[in-house]
Amino acid sequence: MNNLTSHHTPSPTVDQSAQTNNATQGKAMGAQRDNNTPHPAPSSLQTLLNTTAPVKSCSPHLQHLALQVAHTLKFQHNWTDIRIHYNASPSPSNANPSSSPLPRPVLSGLPPARLYTHPDEQIALLQAQKAAGNAGQALAVQPQREWVLPTQLRERWTLRKFGEVFDGLGAVPGPAEGVEVFRRGEVGLGVEVEVEDVDVDVMGRDQVGLEEGERKWRLEVPKRLLLATLDDDSTVAFYIVHDGIVKPRQN
């Protein structure tokens, strides 16, 4: 009968203190590497948010929403002279606009091309073009300053809310209204624009940036604004909204 002999091989001992020291040294080296790794520079949008002074009459999230839409207008749609408005526009019944804050901040700016042409103005332009023997060519119209209402997709809007915004706006954004968002093509801190800085007739255009032939189709018709709706993925959709009924356009 064979005898079976069991052999016990002792397991290697582990120095717990050495293991702990190695782990501690590894964490320290990792932390050192993290400290030495340069952090990426903030984006232009984050810089804009960080350098724009808060306004007491405006909630921070509405101000940031307006600034994000302004950033989109400038860097994705090539708008210029973008301003943010916290107070109502001057009017005969409102001699002190600074005492009449808007329900929420509104933007204004100059798009690279005309966004909207009134149907009657379109007919008049086509008739003038035909009389000049240029029928069939593209209409030559100058871009106009536009109001922009920044909103978020999850908001619930009513006719009353739109009416409150329209009541605080003039027919056309004045060049002396609002606060500059960008200066010299870069992110600015936001500086109030003085009236004397812009009280200049440039290329025959008046103080609201309109030529004589454009005044009728902008000042004597319902106000309009561009509704900018921001989605959760940072995309912005734009819709033209009128303060009243406007006849459909001829395409």
PDB file of C-alpha atoms in Angstrom:
ATOM      1  CA  MET A   1       0.000   0.000   0.000  1.00  0.00           C
ATOM      2  CA  ASN A   2       1.491   3.204  -1.064  1.00  0.00           C
ATOM      3  CA  ASN A   3       1.931   5.973   1.435  1.00  0.00           C
ATOM      4  CA  LEU A   4       0.774   9.360   0.249  1.00  0.00           C
ATOM      5  CA  THR A   5       2.776  12.214   1.639  1.00  0.00           C
ATOM      6  CA  SER A   6       1.369  15.715   1.454  1.00  0.00           C
ATOM      7  CA  HIS A   7       3.753  18.555   0.914  1.00  0.00           C
ATOM      8  CA  HIS A   8       2.760  22.072   2.062  1.00  0.00           C
ATOM      9  CA  THR A   9       4.382  24.922   0.172  1.00  0.00           C
ATOM     10  CA  PRO A  10       4.363  28.072   2.272  1.00  0.00           C
ATOM     11  CA  SER A  11       2.783  31.068   0.561  1.00  0.00           C
ATOM     12  CA  PRO A  12       4.946  34.130   0.062  1.00  0.00           C
ATOM     13  CA  THR A  13       4.454  36.802   2.656  1.00  0.00           C
ATOM     14  CA  VAL A  14       3.375  40.280   1.527  1.00  0.00           C
ATOM     15  CA  ASP A  15       4.815  43.300   3.190  1.00  0.00           C
ATOM     16  CA  GLN A  16       1.694  45.398   3.764  1.00  0.00           C
ATOM     17  CA  SER A  17       3.654  48.468   4.706  1.00  0.00           C
ATOM     18  CA  ALA A  18       5.671  48.338   1.495  1.00  0.00           C
ATOM     19  CA  GLN A  19       2.522  47.898  -0.556  1.00  0.00           C
ATOM     20  CA  THR A  20       0.917  50.900   1.128  1.00  0.00           C
ATOM     21  CA  ASN A  21       4.010  53.023   0.531  1.00  0.00           C
ATOM     22  CA  ASN A  22       4.066  52.113  -3.152  1.00  0.00           C
ATOM     23  CA  ALA A  23       0.403  53.032  -3.542  1.00  0.00           C
ATOM     24  CA  THR A  24       0.960  56.343  -1.778  1.00  0.00           C
ATOM     25  CA  GLN A  25       3.943  57.132  -3.964  1.00  0.00           C
ATOM     26  CA  GLY A  26       1.923  56.261  -7.076  1.00  0.00           C
ATOM     27  CA  LYS A  27      -0.876  58.623  -6.072  1.00  0.00           C
ATOM     28  CA  ALA A  28       1.602  61.393  -5.332  1.00  0.00           C
ATOM     29  CA  MET A  29       3.269  60.947  -8.720  1.00  0.00           C
ATOM     30  CA  GLY A  30      -0.137  60.988 -10.417  1.00  0.00           C
ATOM     31  CA  ALA A  31      -1.126  64.147  -8.593  1.00  0.00           C
ATOM     32  CA  GLN A  32       2.180  65.726  -9.565  1.00  0.00           C
ATOM     33  CA  ARG A  33       1.570  64.856 -13.203  1.00  0.00           C
ATOM     34  CA  ASP A  34      -1.941  66.366 -12.954  1.00  0.00           C
ATOM     35  CA  ASN A  35      -0.541  69.563 -11.469  1.00  0.00           C
ATOM     36  CA  ASN A  36       2.057  69.851 -14.197  1.00  0.00           C
ATOM     37  CA  THR A  37      -0.450  69.250 -17.000  1.00  0.00           C
ATOM     38  CA  PRO A  38      -1.594  72.623 -18.360  1.00  0.00           C
ATOM     39  CA  HIS A  39      -5.334  73.154 -18.292  1.00  0.00           C
ATOM     40  CA  PRO A  40      -6.965  74.043 -21.619  1.00  0.00           C
ATOM     41  CA  ALA A  41      -7.724  77.709 -22.158  1.00  0.00           C
ATOM     42  CA  PRO A  42     -11.391  78.670 -21.628  1.00  0.00           C
ATOM     43  CA  SER A  43     -13.504  78.889 -24.745  1.00  0.00           C
ATOM     44  CA  SER A  44     -14.503  82.244 -26.170  1.00  0.00           C
ATOM     45  CA  LEU A  45     -18.049  81.657 -24.888  1.00  0.00           C
ATOM     46  CA  GLN A  46     -16.837  80.930 -21.362  1.00  0.00           C
ATOM     47  CA  THR A  47     -14.612  84.005 -21.490  1.00  0.00           C
ATOM     48  CA  LEU A  48     -17.608  86.090 -22.547  1.00  0.00           C
ATOM     49  CA  LEU A  49     -19.669  84.765 -19.644  1.00  0.00           C
ATOM     50  CA  ASN A  50     -16.828  85.350 -17.186  1.00  0.00           C
ATOM     51  CA  THR A  51     -16.042  88.902 -18.283  1.00  0.00           C
ATOM     52  CA  THR A  52     -19.572  90.293 -18.574  1.00  0.00           C
ATOM     53  CA  ALA A  53     -20.625  92.109 -15.432  1.00  0.00           C
ATOM     54  CA  PRO A  54     -23.905  90.968 -13.869  1.00  0.00           C
ATOM     55  CA  VAL A  55     -26.890  93.302 -13.862  1.00  0.00           C
ATOM     56  CA  LYS A  56     -29.083  93.646 -10.770  1.00  0.00           C
ATOM     57  CA  SER A  57     -32.314  93.906 -12.775  1.00  0.00           C
ATOM     58  CA  CYS A  58     -31.592  90.671 -14.670  1.00  0.00           C
ATOM     59  CA  SER A  59     -31.336  87.109 -13.424  1.00  0.00           C
ATOM     60  CA  PRO A  60     -27.956  85.473 -14.157  1.00  0.00           C
ATOM     61  CA  HIS A  61     -29.379  82.578 -16.170  1.00  0.00           C
ATOM     62  CA  LEU A  62     -31.291  84.929 -18.502  1.00  0.00           C
ATOM     63  CA  GLN A  63     -28.172  87.052 -18.981  1.00  0.00           C
ATOM     64  CA  HIS A  64     -26.078  83.965 -19.784  1.00  0.00           C
ATOM     65  CA  LEU A  65     -28.777  82.776 -22.198  1.00  0.00           C
ATOM     66  CA  ALA A  66     -28.650  86.105 -24.033  1.00  0.00           C
ATOM     67  CA  LEU A  67     -24.844  86.051 -24.157  1.00  0.00           C
ATOM     68  CA  GLN A  68     -24.824  82.513 -25.552  1.00  0.00           C
ATOM     69  CA  VAL A  69     -27.210  83.557 -28.342  1.00  0.00           C
ATOM     70  CA  ALA A  70     -25.065  86.656 -28.994  1.00  0.00           C
ATOM     71  CA  HIS A  71     -22.006  84.414 -29.303  1.00  0.00           C
ATOM     72  CA  THR A  72     -23.859  82.244 -31.835  1.00  0.00           C
ATOM     73  CA  LEU A  73     -24.950  85.269 -33.870  1.00  0.00           C
ATOM     74  CA  LYS A  74     -21.407  86.590 -34.112  1.00  0.00           C
ATOM     75  CA  PHE A  75     -19.352  83.464 -34.671  1.00  0.00           C
ATOM     76  CA  GLN A  76     -21.822  81.297 -36.603  1.00  0.00           C
ATOM     77  CA  HIS A  77     -23.948  83.834 -38.489  1.00  0.00           C
ATOM     78  CA  ASN A  78     -21.524  86.764 -38.928  1.00  0.00           C
ATOM     79  CA  TRP A  79     -23.634  89.411 -37.195  1.00  0.00           C
ATOM     80  CA  THR A  80     -21.955  92.666 -36.223  1.00  0.00           C
ATOM     81  CA  ASP A  81     -22.571  95.476 -33.724  1.00  0.00           C
ATOM     82  CA  ILE A  82     -24.330  93.153 -31.286  1.00  0.00           C
ATOM     83  CA  ARG A  83     -25.730  94.829 -28.173  1.00  0.00           C
ATOM     84  CA  ILE A  84     -27.598  93.558 -25.138  1.00  0.00           C
ATOM     85  CA  HIS A  85     -30.545  95.577 -23.836  1.00  0.00           C
ATOM     86  CA  TYR A  86     -31.729  95.476 -20.243  1.00  0.00           C
ATOM     87  CA  ASN A  87     -33.956  98.563 -20.314  1.00  0.00           C
ATOM     88  CA  ALA A  88     -36.883  99.675 -22.454  1.00  0.00           C
ATOM     89  CA  SER A  89     -36.347 101.794 -25.556  1.00  0.00           C
ATOM     90  CA  PRO A  90     -36.810 105.579 -25.316  1.00  0.00           C
ATOM     91  CA  SER A  91     -40.243 106.805 -26.337  1.00  0.00           C
ATOM     92  CA  PRO A  92     -42.400 109.941 -25.899  1.00  0.00           C
ATOM     93  CA  SER A  93     -44.144 108.237 -22.978  1.00  0.00           C
ATOM     94  CA  ASN A  94     -40.888 106.897 -21.522  1.00  0.00           C
ATOM     95  CA  ALA A  95     -38.422 109.724 -21.035  1.00  0.00           C
ATOM     96  CA  ASN A  96     -36.255 107.712 -18.621  1.00  0.00           C
ATOM     97  CA  PRO A  97     -35.699 104.229 -20.099  1.00  0.00           C
ATOM     98  CA  SER A  98     -33.202 103.272 -17.375  1.00  0.00           C
ATOM     99  CA  SER A  99     -36.077 103.206 -14.879  1.00  0.00           C
ATOM    100  CA  SER A 100     -38.071 100.769 -17.046  1.00  0.00           C
ATOM    101  CA  PRO A 101     -36.290  97.408 -17.213  1.00  0.00           C
ATOM    102  CA  LEU A 102     -37.349  94.934 -19.856  1.00  0.00           C
ATOM    103  CA  PRO A 103     -38.958  91.660 -18.712  1.00  0.00           C
ATOM    104  CA  ARG A 104     -35.752  89.931 -19.825  1.00  0.00           C
ATOM    105  CA  PRO A 105     -32.617  90.918 -21.757  1.00  0.00           C
ATOM    106  CA  VAL A 106     -33.013  91.405 -25.507  1.00  0.00           C
ATOM    107  CA  LEU A 107     -30.296  91.594 -28.159  1.00  0.00           C
ATOM    108  CA  SER A 108     -29.930  93.764 -31.228  1.00  0.00           C
ATOM    109  CA  GLY A 109     -27.492  93.565 -34.081  1.00  0.00           C
ATOM    110  CA  LEU A 110     -26.837  93.876 -37.794  1.00  0.00           C
ATOM    111  CA  PRO A 111     -27.072  90.665 -39.855  1.00  0.00           C
ATOM    112  CA  PRO A 112     -24.905  90.270 -42.959  1.00  0.00           C
ATOM    113  CA  ALA A 113     -28.012  90.295 -45.202  1.00  0.00           C
ATOM    114  CA  ARG A 114     -31.628  91.421 -44.969  1.00  0.00           C
ATOM    115  CA  LEU A 115     -33.667  88.924 -42.969  1.00  0.00           C
ATOM    116  CA  TYR A 116     -37.154  90.142 -43.829  1.00  0.00           C
ATOM    117  CA  THR A 117     -38.793  92.281 -46.513  1.00  0.00           C
ATOM    118  CA  HIS A 118     -42.354  93.493 -46.050  1.00  0.00           C
ATOM    119  CA  PRO A 119     -44.653  92.172 -48.833  1.00  0.00           C
ATOM    120  CA  ASP A 120     -45.656  95.688 -49.940  1.00  0.00           C
ATOM    121  CA  GLU A 121     -42.032  96.777 -49.986  1.00  0.00           C
ATOM    122  CA  GLN A 122     -41.203  93.724 -52.054  1.00  0.00           C
ATOM    123  CA  ILE A 123     -43.850  94.687 -54.629  1.00  0.00           C
ATOM    124  CA  ALA A 124     -42.587  98.276 -54.745  1.00  0.00           C
ATOM    125  CA  LEU A 125     -39.013  97.093 -55.250  1.00  0.00           C
ATOM    126  CA  LEU A 126     -40.032  94.729 -58.053  1.00  0.00           C
ATOM    127  CA  GLN A 127     -41.951  97.494 -59.813  1.00  0.00           C
ATOM    128  CA  ALA A 128     -39.022  99.896 -59.522  1.00  0.00           C
ATOM    129  CA  GLN A 129     -36.684  97.190 -60.780  1.00  0.00           C
ATOM    130  CA  LYS A 130     -38.926  96.513 -63.780  1.00  0.00           C
ATOM    131  CA  ALA A 131     -39.171 100.236 -64.607  1.00  0.00           C
ATOM    132  CA  ALA A 132     -35.375 100.430 -64.572  1.00  0.00           C
ATOM    133  CA  GLY A 133     -35.120  97.517 -66.999  1.00  0.00           C
ATOM    134  CA  ASN A 134     -33.611  95.143 -64.428  1.00  0.00           C
ATOM    135  CA  ALA A 135     -36.484  92.695 -64.152  1.00  0.00           C
ATOM    136  CA  GLY A 136     -35.489  89.216 -63.040  1.00  0.00           C
ATOM    137  CA  GLN A 137     -32.430  90.291 -61.073  1.00  0.00           C
ATOM    138  CA  ALA A 138     -32.021  89.806 -57.339  1.00  0.00           C
ATOM    139  CA  LEU A 139     -33.452  92.603 -55.242  1.00  0.00           C
ATOM    140  CA  ALA A 140     -30.815  94.949 -53.890  1.00  0.00           C
ATOM    141  CA  VAL A 141     -31.781  95.558 -50.269  1.00  0.00           C
ATOM    142  CA  GLN A 142     -29.605  96.667 -47.386  1.00  0.00           C
ATOM    143  CA  PRO A 143     -29.501  94.717 -44.119  1.00  0.00           C
ATOM    144  CA  GLN A 144     -31.331  96.282 -41.188  1.00  0.00           C
ATOM    145  CA  ARG A 145     -30.731  96.140 -37.463  1.00  0.00           C
ATOM    146  CA  GLU A 146     -32.938  93.551 -35.824  1.00  0.00           C
ATOM    147  CA  TRP A 147     -34.224  92.798 -32.353  1.00  0.00           C
ATOM    148  CA  VAL A 148     -33.412  89.301 -31.079  1.00  0.00           C
ATOM    149  CA  LEU A 149     -35.298  87.678 -28.191  1.00  0.00           C
ATOM    150  CA  PRO A 150     -33.220  84.875 -26.591  1.00  0.00           C
ATOM    151  CA  THR A 151     -35.344  82.007 -25.245  1.00  0.00           C
ATOM    152  CA  GLN A 152     -34.918  78.394 -24.172  1.00  0.00           C
ATOM    153  CA  LEU A 153     -36.828  75.543 -25.774  1.00  0.00           C
ATOM    154  CA  ARG A 154     -38.361  74.421 -22.471  1.00  0.00           C
ATOM    155  CA  GLU A 155     -39.941  77.805 -21.758  1.00  0.00           C
ATOM    156  CA  ARG A 156     -43.689  78.288 -22.112  1.00  0.00           C
ATOM    157  CA  TRP A 157     -44.572  81.481 -23.972  1.00  0.00           C
ATOM    158  CA  THR A 158     -47.935  83.236 -24.191  1.00  0.00           C
ATOM    159  CA  LEU A 159     -49.241  86.181 -26.203  1.00  0.00           C
ATOM    160  CA  ARG A 160     -49.136  88.245 -23.015  1.00  0.00           C
ATOM    161  CA  LYS A 161     -45.417  87.557 -22.526  1.00  0.00           C
ATOM    162  CA  PHE A 162     -44.637  88.467 -26.123  1.00  0.00           C
ATOM    163  CA  GLY A 163     -46.718  91.628 -25.756  1.00  0.00           C
ATOM    164  CA  GLU A 164     -44.779  92.682 -22.651  1.00  0.00           C
ATOM    165  CA  VAL A 165     -41.511  92.368 -24.568  1.00  0.00           C
ATOM    166  CA  PHE A 166     -42.809  94.242 -27.623  1.00  0.00           C
ATOM    167  CA  ASP A 167     -44.161  97.045 -25.405  1.00  0.00           C
ATOM    168  CA  GLY A 168     -40.629  97.792 -24.222  1.00  0.00           C
ATOM    169  CA  LEU A 169     -39.052  97.858 -27.690  1.00  0.00           C
ATOM    170  CA  GLY A 170     -38.982 100.554 -30.354  1.00  0.00           C
ATOM    171  CA  ALA A 171     -39.759  99.792 -33.972  1.00  0.00           C
ATOM    172  CA  VAL A 172     -36.024  99.733 -34.756  1.00  0.00           C
ATOM    173  CA  PRO A 173     -33.094  99.304 -32.339  1.00  0.00           C
ATOM    174  CA  GLY A 174     -31.433 102.675 -31.871  1.00  0.00           C
ATOM    175  CA  PRO A 175     -27.639 102.826 -32.312  1.00  0.00           C
ATOM    176  CA  ALA A 176     -27.271 104.505 -28.901  1.00  0.00           C
ATOM    177  CA  GLU A 177     -29.222 101.860 -27.017  1.00  0.00           C
ATOM    178  CA  GLY A 178     -27.908  98.910 -25.077  1.00  0.00           C
ATOM    179  CA  VAL A 179     -24.478  97.653 -24.088  1.00  0.00           C
ATOM    180  CA  GLU A 180     -21.867  96.392 -26.529  1.00  0.00           C
ATOM    181  CA  VAL A 181     -21.241  92.668 -26.223  1.00  0.00           C
ATOM    182  CA  PHE A 182     -18.151  92.520 -28.444  1.00  0.00           C
ATOM    183  CA  ARG A 183     -15.591  95.208 -29.233  1.00  0.00           C
ATOM    184  CA  ARG A 184     -13.078  95.256 -32.111  1.00  0.00           C
ATOM    185  CA  GLY A 185     -13.999  91.705 -33.046  1.00  0.00           C
ATOM    186  CA  GLU A 186     -13.019  90.333 -29.640  1.00  0.00           C
ATOM    187  CA  VAL A 187     -14.833  89.523 -26.439  1.00  0.00           C
ATOM    188  CA  GLY A 188     -15.481  92.782 -24.589  1.00  0.00           C
ATOM    189  CA  LEU A 189     -16.420  93.658 -21.065  1.00  0.00           C
ATOM    190  CA  GLY A 190     -19.544  95.490 -22.133  1.00  0.00           C
ATOM    191  CA  VAL A 191     -19.436  99.275 -22.265  1.00  0.00           C
ATOM    192  CA  GLU A 192     -22.369 101.649 -22.330  1.00  0.00           C
ATOM    193  CA  VAL A 193     -22.558 103.497 -25.659  1.00  0.00           C
ATOM    194  CA  GLU A 194     -22.932 107.255 -25.423  1.00  0.00           C
ATOM    195  CA  VAL A 195     -25.267 109.060 -27.821  1.00  0.00           C
ATOM    196  CA  GLU A 196     -22.585 111.449 -29.017  1.00  0.00           C
ATOM    197  CA  ASP A 197     -20.423 108.510 -30.090  1.00  0.00           C
ATOM    198  CA  VAL A 198     -22.939 107.422 -32.739  1.00  0.00           C
ATOM    199  CA  ASP A 199     -24.725 110.642 -33.651  1.00  0.00           C
ATOM    200  CA  VAL A 200     -23.259 110.600 -37.138  1.00  0.00           C
ATOM    201  CA  ASP A 201     -24.955 110.339 -40.516  1.00  0.00           C
ATOM    202  CA  VAL A 202     -23.167 107.513 -42.331  1.00  0.00           C
ATOM    203  CA  MET A 203     -23.755 107.009 -46.058  1.00  0.00           C
ATOM    204  CA  GLY A 204     -27.098 108.786 -45.994  1.00  0.00           C
ATOM    205  CA  ARG A 205     -28.627 106.569 -43.315  1.00  0.00           C
ATOM    206  CA  ASP A 206     -30.529 108.152 -40.430  1.00  0.00           C
ATOM    207  CA  GLN A 207     -30.138 107.616 -36.701  1.00  0.00           C
ATOM    208  CA  VAL A 208     -31.991 104.298 -36.718  1.00  0.00           C
ATOM    209  CA  GLY A 209     -29.911 102.989 -39.604  1.00  0.00           C
ATOM    210  CA  LEU A 210     -32.617 103.318 -42.255  1.00  0.00           C
ATOM    211  CA  GLU A 211     -32.560 104.948 -45.639  1.00  0.00           C
ATOM    212  CA  GLU A 212     -35.436 107.258 -46.525  1.00  0.00           C
ATOM    213  CA  GLY A 213     -37.150 104.645 -48.669  1.00  0.00           C
ATOM    214  CA  GLU A 214     -36.961 102.053 -45.885  1.00  0.00           C
ATOM    215  CA  ARG A 215     -38.608 104.090 -43.142  1.00  0.00           C
ATOM    216  CA  LYS A 216     -42.171 103.471 -44.329  1.00  0.00           C
ATOM    217  CA  TRP A 217     -41.723  99.700 -44.324  1.00  0.00           C
ATOM    218  CA  ARG A 218     -40.144  99.567 -40.886  1.00  0.00           C
ATOM    219  CA  LEU A 219     -41.652 102.383 -38.827  1.00  0.00           C
ATOM    220  CA  GLU A 220     -45.240 102.289 -40.095  1.00  0.00           C
ATOM    221  CA  VAL A 221     -45.809  98.538 -39.858  1.00  0.00           C
ATOM    222  CA  PRO A 222     -46.044  96.165 -36.870  1.00  0.00           C
ATOM    223  CA  LYS A 223     -42.834  95.698 -34.910  1.00  0.00           C
ATOM    224  CA  ARG A 224     -40.847  92.548 -35.476  1.00  0.00           C
ATOM    225  CA  LEU A 225     -38.171  90.573 -33.693  1.00  0.00           C
ATOM    226  CA  LEU A 226     -36.150  87.446 -34.238  1.00  0.00           C
ATOM    227  CA  LEU A 227     -37.074  84.724 -31.750  1.00  0.00           C
ATOM    228  CA  ALA A 228     -33.876  82.797 -30.931  1.00  0.00           C
ATOM    229  CA  THR A 229     -34.687  79.458 -29.301  1.00  0.00           C
ATOM    230  CA  LEU A 230     -31.792  77.614 -27.667  1.00  0.00           C
ATOM    231  CA  ASP A 231     -32.012  73.832 -27.381  1.00  0.00           C
ATOM    232  CA  ASP A 232     -30.296  71.632 -24.794  1.00  0.00           C
ATOM    233  CA  ASP A 233     -27.626  70.667 -27.341  1.00  0.00           C
ATOM    234  CA  SER A 234     -26.682  74.372 -27.843  1.00  0.00           C
ATOM    235  CA  THR A 235     -28.273  74.638 -31.285  1.00  0.00           C
ATOM    236  CA  VAL A 236     -30.319  77.781 -31.916  1.00  0.00           C
ATOM    237  CA  ALA A 237     -33.395  78.036 -34.137  1.00  0.00           C
ATOM    238  CA  PHE A 238     -34.622  81.432 -35.362  1.00  0.00           C
ATOM    239  CA  TYR A 239     -38.187  82.567 -36.113  1.00  0.00           C
ATOM    240  CA  ILE A 240     -39.501  85.975 -37.182  1.00  0.00           C
ATOM    241  CA  VAL A 241     -42.297  87.191 -34.886  1.00  0.00           C
ATOM    242  CA  HIS A 242     -44.489  90.255 -35.573  1.00  0.00           C
ATOM    243  CA  ASP A 243     -46.398  92.347 -33.077  1.00  0.00           C
ATOM    244  CA  GLY A 244     -49.625  92.027 -35.029  1.00  0.00           C
ATOM    245  CA  ILE A 245     -51.009  90.619 -38.259  1.00  0.00           C
ATOM    246  CA  VAL A 246     -48.895  90.908 -41.404  1.00  0.00           C
ATOM    247  CA  LYS A 247     -49.988  89.768 -44.852  1.00  0.00           C
ATOM    248  CA  PRO A 248     -48.147  86.705 -46.235  1.00  0.00           C
ATOM    249  CA  ARG A 249     -45.115  87.262 -48.407  1.00  0.00           C
ATOM    250  CA  GLN A 250     -44.948  86.689 -52.172  1.00  0.00           C
ATOM    251  CA  ASN A 251     -42.320  84.048 -52.961  1.00  0.00           C
TER     252      ASN A 251
END
